[in-house]
Protein backbone atom coordinates (compact mmCIF):
# COMPACT_ATOMS: atom_id res chain seq x y z
CA UNK A 1 0.00 0.00 0.00
CA UNK A 2 1.28 3.48 -0.87
CA UNK A 3 1.42 6.09 1.84
CA UNK A 4 1.09 9.76 0.86
CA UNK A 5 3.48 12.20 2.52
CA UNK A 6 4.18 15.87 1.95
CA UNK A 7 7.52 17.35 0.99
CA UNK A 8 7.72 18.76 4.52
CA UNK A 9 7.16 15.31 6.07
CA UNK A 10 9.89 13.89 3.85
CA UNK A 11 12.29 16.59 5.02
CA UNK A 12 11.39 16.43 8.70
CA UNK A 13 10.97 12.66 9.06
CA UNK A 14 13.54 11.36 6.60
CA UNK A 15 15.05 8.90 9.09
CA UNK A 16 11.71 7.25 9.84
CA UNK A 17 10.84 7.21 6.14
CA UNK A 18 14.13 5.51 5.29
CA UNK A 19 13.45 2.84 7.92
CA UNK A 20 9.97 2.33 6.46
CA UNK A 21 11.51 1.94 2.99
CA UNK A 22 13.77 -0.75 4.46
CA UNK A 23 10.60 -2.53 5.58
CA UNK A 24 9.21 -2.35 2.03
CA UNK A 25 6.82 0.60 2.34
CA UNK A 26 6.14 2.86 -0.67
CA UNK A 27 5.55 6.63 -0.46
CA UNK A 28 3.88 9.13 -2.76
CA UNK A 29 5.44 12.55 -2.15
CA UNK A 30 3.31 15.65 -2.67
CA UNK A 31 4.07 19.35 -2.87
CA UNK A 32 1.15 21.65 -2.17
CA UNK A 33 -1.10 18.59 -2.37
CA UNK A 34 0.06 17.67 -5.88
CA UNK A 35 1.94 14.37 -6.37
CA UNK A 36 5.53 15.00 -7.50
CA UNK A 37 7.30 11.70 -6.95
CA UNK A 38 7.29 8.22 -5.58
CA UNK A 39 9.71 6.60 -3.16
CA UNK A 40 9.98 2.84 -3.22
CA UNK A 41 12.55 0.39 -1.88
CA UNK A 42 15.48 -0.35 -4.14
CA UNK A 43 15.47 -3.86 -5.49
CA UNK A 44 18.18 -5.87 -3.84
CA UNK A 45 18.73 -9.27 -5.26
CA UNK A 46 21.23 -11.69 -3.82
CA UNK A 47 22.53 -14.25 -6.27
CA UNK A 48 23.81 -17.41 -4.65
CA UNK A 49 27.04 -19.05 -5.72
CA UNK A 50 25.08 -22.09 -6.92
CA UNK A 51 22.79 -19.99 -9.11
CA UNK A 52 25.77 -18.11 -10.57
CA UNK A 53 27.61 -21.35 -11.37
CA UNK A 54 24.47 -22.76 -12.98
CA UNK A 55 24.05 -19.62 -15.11
CA UNK A 56 27.61 -19.90 -16.45
CA UNK A 57 27.71 -23.69 -16.70
CA UNK A 58 27.50 -23.66 -20.50
CA UNK A 59 29.60 -20.56 -21.06
CA UNK A 60 32.73 -21.08 -23.18
CA UNK A 61 35.98 -21.44 -21.30
CA UNK A 62 38.35 -18.49 -21.39
CA UNK A 63 41.89 -19.05 -22.59
CA UNK A 64 43.80 -17.03 -20.00
CA UNK A 65 46.91 -16.50 -22.16
CA UNK A 66 44.88 -15.29 -25.15
CA UNK A 67 42.78 -13.04 -22.91
CA UNK A 68 45.90 -11.49 -21.38
CA UNK A 69 47.47 -10.95 -24.83
CA UNK A 70 44.31 -9.28 -26.13
CA UNK A 71 44.07 -7.03 -23.08
CA UNK A 72 47.74 -6.07 -23.39
CA UNK A 73 47.20 -5.19 -27.05
CA UNK A 74 44.34 -2.87 -26.15
CA UNK A 75 45.98 -1.30 -23.12
CA UNK A 76 49.35 -0.74 -24.79
CA UNK A 77 47.92 1.25 -27.70
CA UNK A 78 49.50 4.59 -28.40
CA UNK A 79 46.95 7.35 -28.12
CA UNK A 80 47.34 9.95 -30.85
CA UNK A 81 45.39 13.21 -30.94
CA UNK A 82 42.77 13.57 -33.61
CA UNK A 83 43.49 16.05 -36.39
CSV table of C-alpha atoms in Angstrom, one decimal:
chain,number,residue,atom,x,y,z
A,1,UNK,CA,0.0,0.0,0.0
A,2,UNK,CA,1.3,3.5,-0.9
A,3,UNK,CA,1.4,6.1,1.8
A,4,UNK,CA,1.1,9.8,0.9
A,5,UNK,CA,3.5,12.2,2.5
A,6,UNK,CA,4.2,15.9,2.0
A,7,UNK,CA,7.5,17.3,1.0
A,8,UNK,CA,7.7,18.8,4.5
A,9,UNK,CA,7.2,15.3,6.1
A,10,UNK,CA,9.9,13.9,3.9
A,11,UNK,CA,12.3,16.6,5.0
A,12,UNK,CA,11.4,16.4,8.7
A,13,UNK,CA,11.0,12.7,9.1
A,14,UNK,CA,13.5,11.4,6.6
A,15,UNK,CA,15.0,8.9,9.1
A,16,UNK,CA,11.7,7.3,9.8
A,17,UNK,CA,10.8,7.2,6.1
A,18,UNK,CA,14.1,5.5,5.3
A,19,UNK,CA,13.5,2.8,7.9
A,20,UNK,CA,10.0,2.3,6.5
A,21,UNK,CA,11.5,1.9,3.0
A,22,UNK,CA,13.8,-0.8,4.5
A,23,UNK,CA,10.6,-2.5,5.6
A,24,UNK,CA,9.2,-2.3,2.0
A,25,UNK,CA,6.8,0.6,2.3
A,26,UNK,CA,6.1,2.9,-0.7
A,27,UNK,CA,5.5,6.6,-0.5
A,28,UNK,CA,3.9,9.1,-2.8
A,29,UNK,CA,5.4,12.5,-2.2
A,30,UNK,CA,3.3,15.6,-2.7
A,31,UNK,CA,4.1,19.3,-2.9
A,32,UNK,CA,1.1,21.6,-2.2
A,33,UNK,CA,-1.1,18.6,-2.4
A,34,UNK,CA,0.1,17.7,-5.9
A,35,UNK,CA,1.9,14.4,-6.4
A,36,UNK,CA,5.5,15.0,-7.5
A,37,UNK,CA,7.3,11.7,-6.9
A,38,UNK,CA,7.3,8.2,-5.6
A,39,UNK,CA,9.7,6.6,-3.2
A,40,UNK,CA,10.0,2.8,-3.2
A,41,UNK,CA,12.6,0.4,-1.9
A,42,UNK,CA,15.5,-0.4,-4.1
A,43,UNK,CA,15.5,-3.9,-5.5
A,44,UNK,CA,18.2,-5.9,-3.8
A,45,UNK,CA,18.7,-9.3,-5.3
A,46,UNK,CA,21.2,-11.7,-3.8
A,47,UNK,CA,22.5,-14.3,-6.3
A,48,UNK,CA,23.8,-17.4,-4.6
A,49,UNK,CA,27.0,-19.1,-5.7
A,50,UNK,CA,25.1,-22.1,-6.9
A,51,UNK,CA,22.8,-20.0,-9.1
A,52,UNK,CA,25.8,-18.1,-10.6
A,53,UNK,CA,27.6,-21.4,-11.4
A,54,UNK,CA,24.5,-22.8,-13.0
A,55,UNK,CA,24.0,-19.6,-15.1
A,56,UNK,CA,27.6,-19.9,-16.4
A,57,UNK,CA,27.7,-23.7,-16.7
A,58,UNK,CA,27.5,-23.7,-20.5
A,59,UNK,CA,29.6,-20.6,-21.1
A,60,UNK,CA,32.7,-21.1,-23.2
A,61,UNK,CA,36.0,-21.4,-21.3
A,62,UNK,CA,38.3,-18.5,-21.4
A,63,UNK,CA,41.9,-19.0,-22.6
A,64,UNK,CA,43.8,-17.0,-20.0
A,65,UNK,CA,46.9,-16.5,-22.2
A,66,UNK,CA,44.9,-15.3,-25.1
A,67,UNK,CA,42.8,-13.0,-22.9
A,68,UNK,CA,45.9,-11.5,-21.4
A,69,UNK,CA,47.5,-10.9,-24.8
A,70,UNK,CA,44.3,-9.3,-26.1
A,71,UNK,CA,44.1,-7.0,-23.1
A,72,UNK,CA,47.7,-6.1,-23.4
A,73,UNK,CA,47.2,-5.2,-27.0
A,74,UNK,CA,44.3,-2.9,-26.2
A,75,UNK,CA,46.0,-1.3,-23.1
A,76,UNK,CA,49.3,-0.7,-24.8
A,77,UNK,CA,47.9,1.2,-27.7
A,78,UNK,CA,49.5,4.6,-28.4
A,79,UNK,CA,47.0,7.3,-28.1
A,80,UNK,CA,47.3,10.0,-30.9
A,81,UNK,CA,45.4,13.2,-30.9
A,82,UNK,CA,42.8,13.6,-33.6
A,83,UNK,CA,43.5,16.0,-36.4
